[in-house]
Short mmCIF file of C-alpha atoms in Angstrom, two decimals:
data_model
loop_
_atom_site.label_atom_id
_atom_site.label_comp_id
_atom_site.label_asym_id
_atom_site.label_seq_id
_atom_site.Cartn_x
_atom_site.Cartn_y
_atom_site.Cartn_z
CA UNK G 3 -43.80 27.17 -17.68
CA UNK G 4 -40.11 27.31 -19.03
CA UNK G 5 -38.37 25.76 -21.72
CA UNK G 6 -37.83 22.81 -19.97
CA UNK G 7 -40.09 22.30 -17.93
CA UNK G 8 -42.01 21.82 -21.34
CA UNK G 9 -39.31 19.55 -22.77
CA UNK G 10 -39.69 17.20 -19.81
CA UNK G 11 -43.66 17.40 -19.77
CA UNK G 12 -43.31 16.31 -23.25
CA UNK G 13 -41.09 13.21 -22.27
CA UNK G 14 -43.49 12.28 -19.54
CA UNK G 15 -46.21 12.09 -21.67
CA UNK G 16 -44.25 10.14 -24.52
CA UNK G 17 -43.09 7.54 -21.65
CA UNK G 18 -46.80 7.14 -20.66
CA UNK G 19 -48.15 6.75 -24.44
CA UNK G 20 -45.05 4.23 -24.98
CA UNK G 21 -44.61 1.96 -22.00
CA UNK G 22 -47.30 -0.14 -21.79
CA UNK G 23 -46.13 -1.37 -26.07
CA UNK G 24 -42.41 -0.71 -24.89
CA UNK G 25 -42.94 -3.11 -21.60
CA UNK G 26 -44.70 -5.88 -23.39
CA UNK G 27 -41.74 -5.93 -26.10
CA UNK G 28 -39.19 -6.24 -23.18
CA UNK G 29 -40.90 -9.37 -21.45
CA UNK G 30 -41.35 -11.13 -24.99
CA UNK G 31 -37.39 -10.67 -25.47
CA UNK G 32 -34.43 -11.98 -23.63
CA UNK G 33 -32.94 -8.89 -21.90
CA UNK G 34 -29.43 -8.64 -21.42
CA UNK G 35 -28.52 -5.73 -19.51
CA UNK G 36 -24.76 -4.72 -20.45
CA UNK G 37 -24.06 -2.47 -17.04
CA UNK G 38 -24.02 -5.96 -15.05
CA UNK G 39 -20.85 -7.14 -16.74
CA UNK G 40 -18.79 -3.93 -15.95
CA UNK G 41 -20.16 -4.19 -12.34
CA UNK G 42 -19.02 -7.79 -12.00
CA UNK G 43 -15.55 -6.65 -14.02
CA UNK G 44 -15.78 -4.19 -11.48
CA UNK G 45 -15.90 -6.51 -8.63
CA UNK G 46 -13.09 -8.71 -9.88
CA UNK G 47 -10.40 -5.91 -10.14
CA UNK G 48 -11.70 -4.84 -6.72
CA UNK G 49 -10.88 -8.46 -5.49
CA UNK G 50 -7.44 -8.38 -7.31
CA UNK G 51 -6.49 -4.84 -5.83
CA UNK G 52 -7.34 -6.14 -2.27
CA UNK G 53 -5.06 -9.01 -2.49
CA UNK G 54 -2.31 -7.32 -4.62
CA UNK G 55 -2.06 -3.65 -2.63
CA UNK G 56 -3.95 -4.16 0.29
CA UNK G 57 -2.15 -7.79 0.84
CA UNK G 58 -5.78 -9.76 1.54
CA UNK G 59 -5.77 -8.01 4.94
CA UNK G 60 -9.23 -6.87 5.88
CA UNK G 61 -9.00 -5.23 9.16
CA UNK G 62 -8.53 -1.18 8.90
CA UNK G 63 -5.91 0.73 9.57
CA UNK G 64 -5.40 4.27 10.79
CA UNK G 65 -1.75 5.08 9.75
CA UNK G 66 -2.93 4.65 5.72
CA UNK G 67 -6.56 5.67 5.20
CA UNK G 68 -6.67 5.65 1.61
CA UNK G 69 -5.60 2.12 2.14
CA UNK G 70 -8.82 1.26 4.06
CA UNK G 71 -11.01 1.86 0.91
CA UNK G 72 -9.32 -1.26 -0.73
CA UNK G 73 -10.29 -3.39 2.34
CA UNK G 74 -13.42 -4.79 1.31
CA UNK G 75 -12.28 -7.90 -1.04
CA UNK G 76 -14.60 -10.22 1.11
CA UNK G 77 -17.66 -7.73 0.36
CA UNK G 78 -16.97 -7.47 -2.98
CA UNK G 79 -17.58 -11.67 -3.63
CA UNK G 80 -20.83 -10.91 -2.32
CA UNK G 81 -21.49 -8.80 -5.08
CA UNK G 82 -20.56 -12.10 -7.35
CA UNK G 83 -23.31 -13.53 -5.51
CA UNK G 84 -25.87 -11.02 -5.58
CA UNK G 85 -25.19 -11.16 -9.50
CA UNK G 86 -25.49 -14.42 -10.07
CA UNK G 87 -28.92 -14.99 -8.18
CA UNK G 88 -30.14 -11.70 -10.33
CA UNK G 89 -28.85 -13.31 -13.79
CA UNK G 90 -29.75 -16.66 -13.43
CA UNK G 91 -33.60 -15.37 -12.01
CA UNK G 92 -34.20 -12.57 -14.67
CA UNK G 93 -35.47 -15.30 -17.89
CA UNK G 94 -37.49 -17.37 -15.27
CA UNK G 95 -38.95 -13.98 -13.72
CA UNK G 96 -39.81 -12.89 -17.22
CA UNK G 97 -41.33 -15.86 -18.71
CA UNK G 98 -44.72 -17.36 -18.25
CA UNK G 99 -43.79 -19.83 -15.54
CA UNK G 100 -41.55 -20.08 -13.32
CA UNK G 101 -39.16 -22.83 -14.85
CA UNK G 102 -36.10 -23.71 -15.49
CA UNK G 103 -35.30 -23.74 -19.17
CA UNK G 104 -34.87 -27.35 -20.14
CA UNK G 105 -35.83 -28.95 -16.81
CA UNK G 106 -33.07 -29.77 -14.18
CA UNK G 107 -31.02 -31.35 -15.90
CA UNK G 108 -30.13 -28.96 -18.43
CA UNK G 109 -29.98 -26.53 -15.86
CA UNK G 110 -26.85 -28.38 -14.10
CA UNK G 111 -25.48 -28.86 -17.45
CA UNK G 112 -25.10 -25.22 -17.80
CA UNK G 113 -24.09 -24.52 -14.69
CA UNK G 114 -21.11 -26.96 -15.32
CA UNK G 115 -20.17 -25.95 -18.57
CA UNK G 116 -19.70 -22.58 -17.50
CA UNK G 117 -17.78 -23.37 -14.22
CA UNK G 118 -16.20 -25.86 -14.42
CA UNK G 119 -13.93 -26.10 -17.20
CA UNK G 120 -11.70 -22.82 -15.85
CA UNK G 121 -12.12 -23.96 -12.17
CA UNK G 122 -10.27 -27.06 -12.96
CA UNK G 123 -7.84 -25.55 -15.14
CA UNK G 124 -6.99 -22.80 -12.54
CA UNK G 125 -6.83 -25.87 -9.69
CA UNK G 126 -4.60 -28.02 -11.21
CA UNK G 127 -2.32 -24.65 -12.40
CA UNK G 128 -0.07 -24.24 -9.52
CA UNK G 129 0.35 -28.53 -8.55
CA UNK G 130 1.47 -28.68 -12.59
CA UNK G 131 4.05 -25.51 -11.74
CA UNK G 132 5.24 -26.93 -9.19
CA UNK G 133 5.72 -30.22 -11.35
CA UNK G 134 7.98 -28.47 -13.86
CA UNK G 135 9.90 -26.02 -10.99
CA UNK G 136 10.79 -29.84 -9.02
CA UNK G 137 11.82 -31.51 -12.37
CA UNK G 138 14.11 -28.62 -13.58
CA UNK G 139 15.44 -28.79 -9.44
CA UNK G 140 15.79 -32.62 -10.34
CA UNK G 141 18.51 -31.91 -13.00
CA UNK G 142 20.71 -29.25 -11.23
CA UNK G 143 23.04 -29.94 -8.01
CA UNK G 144 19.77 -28.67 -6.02
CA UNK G 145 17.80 -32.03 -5.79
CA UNK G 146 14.28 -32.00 -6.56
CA UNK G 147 11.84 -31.75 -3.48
CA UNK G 148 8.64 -33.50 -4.06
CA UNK G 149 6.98 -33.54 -0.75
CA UNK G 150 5.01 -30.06 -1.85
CA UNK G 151 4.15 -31.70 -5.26
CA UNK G 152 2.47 -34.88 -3.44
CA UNK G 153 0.89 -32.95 -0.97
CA UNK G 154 -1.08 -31.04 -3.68
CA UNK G 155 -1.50 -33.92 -5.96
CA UNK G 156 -2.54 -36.71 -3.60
CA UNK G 157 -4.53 -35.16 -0.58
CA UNK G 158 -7.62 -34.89 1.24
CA UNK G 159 -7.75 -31.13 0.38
CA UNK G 160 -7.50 -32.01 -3.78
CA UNK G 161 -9.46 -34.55 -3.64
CA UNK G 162 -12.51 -31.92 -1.79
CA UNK G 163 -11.66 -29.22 -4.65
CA UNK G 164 -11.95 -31.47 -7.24
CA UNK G 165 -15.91 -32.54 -5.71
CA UNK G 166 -16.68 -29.14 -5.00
CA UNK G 167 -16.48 -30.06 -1.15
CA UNK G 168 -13.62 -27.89 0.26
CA UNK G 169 -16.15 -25.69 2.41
CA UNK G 170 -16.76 -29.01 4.80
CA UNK G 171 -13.53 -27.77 6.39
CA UNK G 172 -11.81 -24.35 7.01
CA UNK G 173 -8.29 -26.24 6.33
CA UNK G 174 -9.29 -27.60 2.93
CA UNK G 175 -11.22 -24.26 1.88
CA UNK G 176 -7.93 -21.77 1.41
CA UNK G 177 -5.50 -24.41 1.25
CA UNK G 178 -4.54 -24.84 -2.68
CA UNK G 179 -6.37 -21.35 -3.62
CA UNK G 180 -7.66 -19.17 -1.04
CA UNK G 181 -10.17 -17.50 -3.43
CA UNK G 182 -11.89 -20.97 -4.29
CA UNK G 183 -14.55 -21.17 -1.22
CA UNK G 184 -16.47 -18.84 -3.01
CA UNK G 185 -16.59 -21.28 -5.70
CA UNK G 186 -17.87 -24.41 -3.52
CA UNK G 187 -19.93 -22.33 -2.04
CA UNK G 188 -21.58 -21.27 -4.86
CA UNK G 189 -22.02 -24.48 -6.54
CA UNK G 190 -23.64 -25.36 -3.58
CA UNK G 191 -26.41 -22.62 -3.81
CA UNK G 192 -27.08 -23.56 -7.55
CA UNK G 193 -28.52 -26.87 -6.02
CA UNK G 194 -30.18 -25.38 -3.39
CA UNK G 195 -31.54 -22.84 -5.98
CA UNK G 196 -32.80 -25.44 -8.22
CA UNK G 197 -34.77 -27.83 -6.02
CA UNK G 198 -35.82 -25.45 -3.39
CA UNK G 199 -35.47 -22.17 -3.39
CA UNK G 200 -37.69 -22.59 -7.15
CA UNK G 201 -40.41 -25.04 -5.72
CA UNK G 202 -40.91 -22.24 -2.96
CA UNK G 203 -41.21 -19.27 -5.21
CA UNK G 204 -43.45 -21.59 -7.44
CA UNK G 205 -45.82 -22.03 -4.25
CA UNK G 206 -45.54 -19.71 -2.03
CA UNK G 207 -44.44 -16.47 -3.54
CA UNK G 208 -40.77 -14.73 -4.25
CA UNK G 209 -40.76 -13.02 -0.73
CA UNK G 210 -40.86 -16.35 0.97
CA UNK G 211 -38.31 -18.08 -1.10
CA UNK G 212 -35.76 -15.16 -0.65
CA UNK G 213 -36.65 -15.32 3.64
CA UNK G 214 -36.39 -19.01 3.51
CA UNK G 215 -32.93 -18.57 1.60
CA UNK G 216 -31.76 -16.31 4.51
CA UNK G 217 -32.89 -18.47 7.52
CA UNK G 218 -31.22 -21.56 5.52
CA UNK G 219 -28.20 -19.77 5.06
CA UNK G 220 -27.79 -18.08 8.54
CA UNK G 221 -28.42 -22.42 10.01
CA UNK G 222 -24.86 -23.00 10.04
CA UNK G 223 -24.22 -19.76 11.66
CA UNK G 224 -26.18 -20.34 14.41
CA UNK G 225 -24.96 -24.05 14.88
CA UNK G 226 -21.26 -22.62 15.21
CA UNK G 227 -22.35 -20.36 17.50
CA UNK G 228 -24.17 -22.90 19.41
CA UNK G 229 -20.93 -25.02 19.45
CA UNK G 230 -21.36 -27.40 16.67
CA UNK G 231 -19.14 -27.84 13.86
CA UNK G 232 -20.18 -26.58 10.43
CA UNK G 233 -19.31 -25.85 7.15
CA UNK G 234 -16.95 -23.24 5.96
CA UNK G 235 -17.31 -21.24 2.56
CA UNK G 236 -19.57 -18.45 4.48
CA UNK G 237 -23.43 -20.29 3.62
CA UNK G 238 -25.20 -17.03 4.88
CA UNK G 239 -24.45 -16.26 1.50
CA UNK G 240 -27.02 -17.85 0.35
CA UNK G 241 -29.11 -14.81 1.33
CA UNK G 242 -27.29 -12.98 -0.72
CA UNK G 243 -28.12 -14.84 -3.74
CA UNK G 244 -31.79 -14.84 -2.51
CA UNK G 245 -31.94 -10.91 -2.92
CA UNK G 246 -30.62 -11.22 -6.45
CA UNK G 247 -33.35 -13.47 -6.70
CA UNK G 248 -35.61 -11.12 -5.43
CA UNK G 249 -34.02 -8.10 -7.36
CA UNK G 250 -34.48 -9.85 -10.73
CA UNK G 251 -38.51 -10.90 -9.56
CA UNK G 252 -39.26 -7.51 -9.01
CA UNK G 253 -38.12 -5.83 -11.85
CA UNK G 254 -40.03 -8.29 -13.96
CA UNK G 255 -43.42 -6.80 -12.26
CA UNK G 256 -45.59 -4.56 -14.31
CA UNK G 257 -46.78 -2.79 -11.09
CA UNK G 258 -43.66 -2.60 -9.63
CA UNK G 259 -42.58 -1.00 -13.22
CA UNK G 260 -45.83 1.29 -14.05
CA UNK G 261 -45.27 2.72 -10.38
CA UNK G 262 -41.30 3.37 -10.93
CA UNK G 263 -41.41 6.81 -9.52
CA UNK G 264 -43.05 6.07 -6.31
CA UNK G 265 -40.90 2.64 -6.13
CA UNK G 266 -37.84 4.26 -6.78
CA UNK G 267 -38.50 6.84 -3.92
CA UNK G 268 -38.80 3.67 -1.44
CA UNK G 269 -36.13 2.12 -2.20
CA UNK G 270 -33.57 4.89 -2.64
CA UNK G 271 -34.63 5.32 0.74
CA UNK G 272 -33.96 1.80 1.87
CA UNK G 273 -30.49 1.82 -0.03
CA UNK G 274 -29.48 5.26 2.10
CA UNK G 275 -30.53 3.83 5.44
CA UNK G 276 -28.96 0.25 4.79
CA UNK G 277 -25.39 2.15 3.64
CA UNK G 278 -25.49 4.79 6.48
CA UNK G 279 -26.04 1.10 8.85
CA UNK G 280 -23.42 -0.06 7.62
CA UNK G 281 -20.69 3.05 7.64
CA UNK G 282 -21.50 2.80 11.49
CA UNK G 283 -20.83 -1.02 11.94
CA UNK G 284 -17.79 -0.22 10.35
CA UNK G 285 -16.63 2.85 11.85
CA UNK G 286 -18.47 1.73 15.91
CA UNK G 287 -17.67 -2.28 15.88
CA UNK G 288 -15.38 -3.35 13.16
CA UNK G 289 -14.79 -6.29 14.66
CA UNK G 290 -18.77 -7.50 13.47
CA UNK G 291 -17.04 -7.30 9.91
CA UNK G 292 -14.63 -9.49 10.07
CA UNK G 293 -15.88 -12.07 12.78
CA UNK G 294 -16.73 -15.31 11.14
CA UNK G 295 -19.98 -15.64 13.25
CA UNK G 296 -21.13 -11.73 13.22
CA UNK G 297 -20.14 -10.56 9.50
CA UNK G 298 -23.35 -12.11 7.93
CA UNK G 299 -24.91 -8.85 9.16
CA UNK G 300 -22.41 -6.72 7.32
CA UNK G 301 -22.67 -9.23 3.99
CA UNK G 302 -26.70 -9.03 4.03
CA UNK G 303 -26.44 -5.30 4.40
CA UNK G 304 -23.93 -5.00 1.36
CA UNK G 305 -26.13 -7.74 -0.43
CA UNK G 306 -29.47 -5.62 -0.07
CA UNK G 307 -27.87 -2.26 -1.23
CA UNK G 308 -26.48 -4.20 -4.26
CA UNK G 309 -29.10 -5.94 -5.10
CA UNK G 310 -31.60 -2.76 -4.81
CA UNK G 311 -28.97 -0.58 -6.61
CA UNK G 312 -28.82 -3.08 -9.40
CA UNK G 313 -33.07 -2.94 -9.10
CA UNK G 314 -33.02 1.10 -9.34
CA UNK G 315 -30.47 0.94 -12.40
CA UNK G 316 -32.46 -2.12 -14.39
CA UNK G 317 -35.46 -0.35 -13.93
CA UNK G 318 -34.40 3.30 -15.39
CA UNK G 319 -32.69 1.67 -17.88
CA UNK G 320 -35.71 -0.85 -18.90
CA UNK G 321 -38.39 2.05 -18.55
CA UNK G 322 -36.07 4.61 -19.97
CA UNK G 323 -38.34 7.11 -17.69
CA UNK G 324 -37.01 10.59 -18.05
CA UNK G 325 -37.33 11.84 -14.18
CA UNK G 326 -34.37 9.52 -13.22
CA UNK G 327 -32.00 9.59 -15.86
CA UNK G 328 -29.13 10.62 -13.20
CA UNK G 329 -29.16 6.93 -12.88
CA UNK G 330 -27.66 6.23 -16.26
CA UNK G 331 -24.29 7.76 -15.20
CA UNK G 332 -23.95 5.60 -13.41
CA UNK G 333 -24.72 2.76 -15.92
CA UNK G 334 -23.00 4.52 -18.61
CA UNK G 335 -19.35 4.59 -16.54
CA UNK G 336 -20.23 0.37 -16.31
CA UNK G 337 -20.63 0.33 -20.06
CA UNK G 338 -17.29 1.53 -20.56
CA UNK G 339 -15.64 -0.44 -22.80
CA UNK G 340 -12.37 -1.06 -19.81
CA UNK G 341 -15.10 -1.98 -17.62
CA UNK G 342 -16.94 -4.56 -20.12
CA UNK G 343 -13.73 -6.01 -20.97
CA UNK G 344 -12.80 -6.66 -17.44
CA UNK G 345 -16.62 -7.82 -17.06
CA UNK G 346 -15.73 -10.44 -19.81
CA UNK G 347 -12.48 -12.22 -18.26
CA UNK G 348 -13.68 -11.25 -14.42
CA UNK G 349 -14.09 -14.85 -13.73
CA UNK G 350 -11.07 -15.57 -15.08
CA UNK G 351 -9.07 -13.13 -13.42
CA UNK G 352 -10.97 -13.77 -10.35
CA UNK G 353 -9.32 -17.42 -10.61
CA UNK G 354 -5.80 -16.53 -11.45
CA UNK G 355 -4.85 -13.40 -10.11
CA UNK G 356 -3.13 -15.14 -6.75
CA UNK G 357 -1.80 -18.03 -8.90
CA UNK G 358 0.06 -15.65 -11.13
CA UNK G 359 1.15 -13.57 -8.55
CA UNK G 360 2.50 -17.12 -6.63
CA UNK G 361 3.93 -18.32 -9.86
CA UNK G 362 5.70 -15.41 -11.04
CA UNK G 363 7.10 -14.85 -7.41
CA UNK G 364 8.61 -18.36 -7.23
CA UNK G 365 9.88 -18.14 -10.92
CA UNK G 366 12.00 -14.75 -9.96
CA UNK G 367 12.96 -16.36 -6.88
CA UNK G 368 15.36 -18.96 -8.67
CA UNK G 369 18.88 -19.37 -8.61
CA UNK G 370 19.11 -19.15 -12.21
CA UNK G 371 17.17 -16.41 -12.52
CA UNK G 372 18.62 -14.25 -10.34
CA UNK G 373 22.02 -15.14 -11.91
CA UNK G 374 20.80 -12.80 -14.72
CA UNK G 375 18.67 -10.44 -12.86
CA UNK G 376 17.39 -9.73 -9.61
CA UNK G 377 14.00 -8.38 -9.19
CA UNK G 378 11.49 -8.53 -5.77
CA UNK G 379 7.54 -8.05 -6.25
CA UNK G 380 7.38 -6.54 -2.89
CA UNK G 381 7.96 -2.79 -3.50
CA UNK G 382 4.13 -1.27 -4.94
CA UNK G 383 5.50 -0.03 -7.79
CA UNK G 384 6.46 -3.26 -9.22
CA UNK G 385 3.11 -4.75 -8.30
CA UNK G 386 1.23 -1.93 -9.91
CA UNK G 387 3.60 -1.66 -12.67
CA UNK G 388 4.25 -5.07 -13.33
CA UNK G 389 2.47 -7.67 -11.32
CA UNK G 390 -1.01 -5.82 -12.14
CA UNK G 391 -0.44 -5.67 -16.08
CA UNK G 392 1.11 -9.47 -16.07
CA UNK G 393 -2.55 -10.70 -13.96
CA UNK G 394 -4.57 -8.99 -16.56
CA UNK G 395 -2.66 -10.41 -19.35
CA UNK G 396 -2.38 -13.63 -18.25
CA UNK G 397 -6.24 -13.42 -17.55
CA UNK G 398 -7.04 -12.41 -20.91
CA UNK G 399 -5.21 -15.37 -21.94
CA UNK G 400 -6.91 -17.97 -19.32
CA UNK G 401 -10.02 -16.65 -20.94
CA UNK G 402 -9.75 -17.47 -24.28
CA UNK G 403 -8.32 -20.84 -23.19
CA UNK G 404 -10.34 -22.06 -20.62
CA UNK G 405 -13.38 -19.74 -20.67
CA UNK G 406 -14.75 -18.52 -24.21
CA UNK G 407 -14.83 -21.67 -25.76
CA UNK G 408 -17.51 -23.11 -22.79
CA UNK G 409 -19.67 -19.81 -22.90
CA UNK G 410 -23.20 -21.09 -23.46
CA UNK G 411 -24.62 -19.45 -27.54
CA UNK G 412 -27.95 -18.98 -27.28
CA UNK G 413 -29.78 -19.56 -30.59
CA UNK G 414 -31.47 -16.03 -30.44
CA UNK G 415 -29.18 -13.13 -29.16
CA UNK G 416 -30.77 -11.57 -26.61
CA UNK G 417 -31.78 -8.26 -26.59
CA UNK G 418 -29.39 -5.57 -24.70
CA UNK G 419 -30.69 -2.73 -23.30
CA UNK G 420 -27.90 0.35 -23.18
CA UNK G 421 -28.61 2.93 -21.00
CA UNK G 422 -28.04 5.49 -23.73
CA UNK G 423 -31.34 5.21 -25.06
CA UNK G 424 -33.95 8.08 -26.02
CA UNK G 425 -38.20 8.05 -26.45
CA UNK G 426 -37.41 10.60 -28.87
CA UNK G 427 -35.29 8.12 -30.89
CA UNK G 428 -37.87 5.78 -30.59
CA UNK G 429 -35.61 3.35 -28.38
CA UNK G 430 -33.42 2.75 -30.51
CA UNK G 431 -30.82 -0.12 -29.13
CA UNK G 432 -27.16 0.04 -30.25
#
C-alpha cells in the first residue's frame, strides 16, 4: 500500500470515528453555507451579461458562437428559484418539525421585509426619472411631455406591480421592468409554499409535496395549451422551487448523509444524464427552449441539475468526506471573495441593471449633454467598459440604500460551513 493510499485510509477512518458527533453538531446549529451566495452572485451577473452583451435575445445564433454561451438569462432566474426553495427549506428540514419559525405570520413578515423594500424602490426608479428629465424639458424651449410620466404613474400596469399582480397579464408583466415577473412570480410561490406545499410535506412526505408543486405549476401550462387564458410570470416555476425544496430535505437526512458515497454516485449520474438531455433539446429543437408552452421542460431540467449540484456540493462540504473533495473546487471558486460580493448585492443588481442602463442612455441622449460631449452605449466596448462598471456601482449603492438596512439579524449567527475545512484540523470553521 503506498504513501497515499495510507494517507487517505487514515482520513476514511477519521471521517467514520467523527461523523456521527460532527453530524449531530451540524443539525443542532443553523448552517449557512457561504458557496450559495457566490452561486446566486453568480446568477445575477449572468442575468446582467445576457441583457447588456447578448441584448436579452435568447434564440442562438451561428455567425457568433461564443455569443450563444451568454444566451441563457431566462435559465439562469431559475437558478434564483431553485435557491430560494433550498434556503428558505434548509432550517425547517433541520429542525425537529417541520414549521415555520414564528408561525405564518412571521413568515410573510420576512418575506416582505426582505423584498419588498428594494422592489419598490427599483419600481418607482425610472417613473421618478422620468419626473425630473420632463420638469428640466418643462423649463427649456423643448416643452415638457408628460404623457410617458402618467402612463407610468397612473395605470393598470403600476397599479398590478405595486400588488404583486403583474403576471395576470403578459402586457403588465415586462411593461415598467421586464425583469420584475420573476418577482410576482415568486411572491406568489412563497404563499403557495407556506399553506400548501408545507401542510403536504407535513402529511404526506417531501417527495409528494415537491410532485404536487410540479403538477400545480405545469396547470396553467396546460390550460394555455388547451386554449384558456392564464397567467404570465412562467408558474411551472414553481417546480423549480419544489426541487430546492427537495434538495434542502435531503441533505438534512442522516441516511441520505451516512450513505454519501453511494448517494453521490446516483446522483452524479442523474446530473450527467439530465445535462446531456438537455445539450440535445438545445442543439435538436431549440425552439422547445424558448416556446412559452414547451420551455418548462428545459427549466425543470436546468432546475434538477441545480438543485442536485447544489445537493452534491452541501453534502461534501457538510460531511467534509475525503473521497470527493474535487467537489470543493468548485465551492472554493464560489467563495471567492468577487463572487460573495456579487452574491451580496445580486438582488440588487438583479433589480437595477436595465434601469441604469435605461437611465444612463436617456441622460446621454440630451441636448444639453451632447452640447458638451457626445457619447453612444451601443459599441461593446463602452458597455463593458463603462455601462458594466456604472451597473455594479450603482448596485452597490442600491444595496446599502434599499437592501442592507432590511436584511433580517438573527440573534445567533449561524454557523458557516467553508469548504476549506480539514478532519485533521479538527473542523475547524473560519
Amino acid at each position: 500500500m503506498n504513501v497515499q493510499s495510507v494517507a487517505q485510509a487514515k482520513e476514511q477512518v477519521l471521517w467514520s470515528q467523527e461523523y456521527p458527533k460532527r453530524g449531530a453538531f451540524l443539525r443542532a446549529e443553523r448552517l449557512h453555507l457561504a458557496f450559495l451566495d457566490g452561486l446566486r452572485g453568480l446568477a445575477a451577473f449572468y442575468v446582467l451579461l445576457f441583457h447588456v452583451i447578448a441584448d436579452g435575445k435568447e434564440v442562438l445564433t451561428a455567425q457568433n458562437f461564443l455569443l450563444n454561451f451568454l444566451r441563457f438569462g431566462h435559465e439562469a432566474v431559475v437558478v434564483f428559484i431553485v435557491l430560494s426553495g433550498f434556503v428558505l427549506t434548509l432550517p425547517m428540514a433541520r429542525a425537529p418539525r417541520v414549521t415555520l419559525a414564528g408561525g405564518l405570520g412571521k413568515f410573510f413578515l420576512r418575506r416582505a421585509r426582505r423584498i419588498l423594500p428594494a422592489y419598490y424602490a427599483s419600481l418607482l426608479m425610472l417613473p421618478l426619472f422620468f419626473l425630473v428629465i420632463e420638469s428640466l424639458k418643462g423649463m427649456t424651449a423643448e416643452g415638457a411631455d408628460w404623457t410617458r410620466v402618467h402612463a407610468m404613474f397612473f395605470s393598470a400596469d403600476m397599479l398590478a406591480h405595486l400588488f404583486l399582480l403583474h403576471n395576470l397579464s403578459a402586457d403588465w408583466a415586462g411593461s415598467i421592468n421586464p425583469v420584475l415577473w420573476s418577482l410576482s412570480t415568486e411572491w406568489w410561490i412563497y404563499f403557495v409554499f407556506a399553506l400548501l406545499l408545507l401542510p403536504i410535506w407535513r402529511g404526506l412526505g417531501i417527495a409528494c409535496a415537491v410532485c404536487i408543486s410540479i403538477l400545480l405549476g405545469l396547470l396553467p401550462t396546460g390550460l394555455a395549451v388547451l386554449g384558456y387564458s392564464t397567467i404570465a410570470g412562467f408558474p411551472h416555476l414553481l417546480g423549480a422551487f419544489g426541487l430546492g425544496m427537495m434538495s434542502a430535505a435531503w441533505l438534512s437526512l442522516d441516511k441520505h448523509i451516512s450513505q454519501f458515497v453511494h448517494w453521490h454516485k446516483t446522483l452524479q449520474g442523474v446530473v450527467v444524464v439530465a445535462f446531456l438531455v438537455l445539450v440535445g433539446i438545445v442543439v435538436a429543437a431549440p425552439s422547445l427552449r424558448v416556446n412559452t408552452e414547451t420551455r418548462w421542460i428545459t427549466d425543470l431540467l436546468i432546475a434538477l441539475i441545480c438543485a442536485l449540484l447544489i445537493q452534491l456540493m452541501a453534502a461534501t462540504v457538510t460531511t467534509a468526506h475525503p473521497a470527493f473533495a474535487y467537489l470543493t473546487i468548485a465551492v472554493r471558486i464560489l467563495e471567492s471573495r468577487l463572487l460573495l460580493f456579487l452574491g451580496r448585492i445580486s438582488y440588487s443588481l438583479y433589480l437595477t441593471h436595465l434601469i441604469v442602463w435605461s437611465m444612463f442612455g436617456i441622460t446621454l441622449g440630451l441636448a444639453p449633454i451632447q452640447r458638451f460631449i457626445t457619447i453612444s452605449l451601443d459599441p461593446m466596448p463602452m458597455r463593458i467598459f463603462v455601462l458594466l462598471p456604472v451597473q455594479l456601482l450603482f448596485a452597490y449603492g442600491f444595496y446599502l440604500l434599499f437592501e442592507k438596512p432590511f436584511l433580517f439579524q438573527h440573534k445567533h449567527a449561524a454557523q458557516t460551513i467553508p469548504s476549506r475545512m480539514s478532519l485533521a484540523e479538527g473542523h475547524r470553521v473560519e
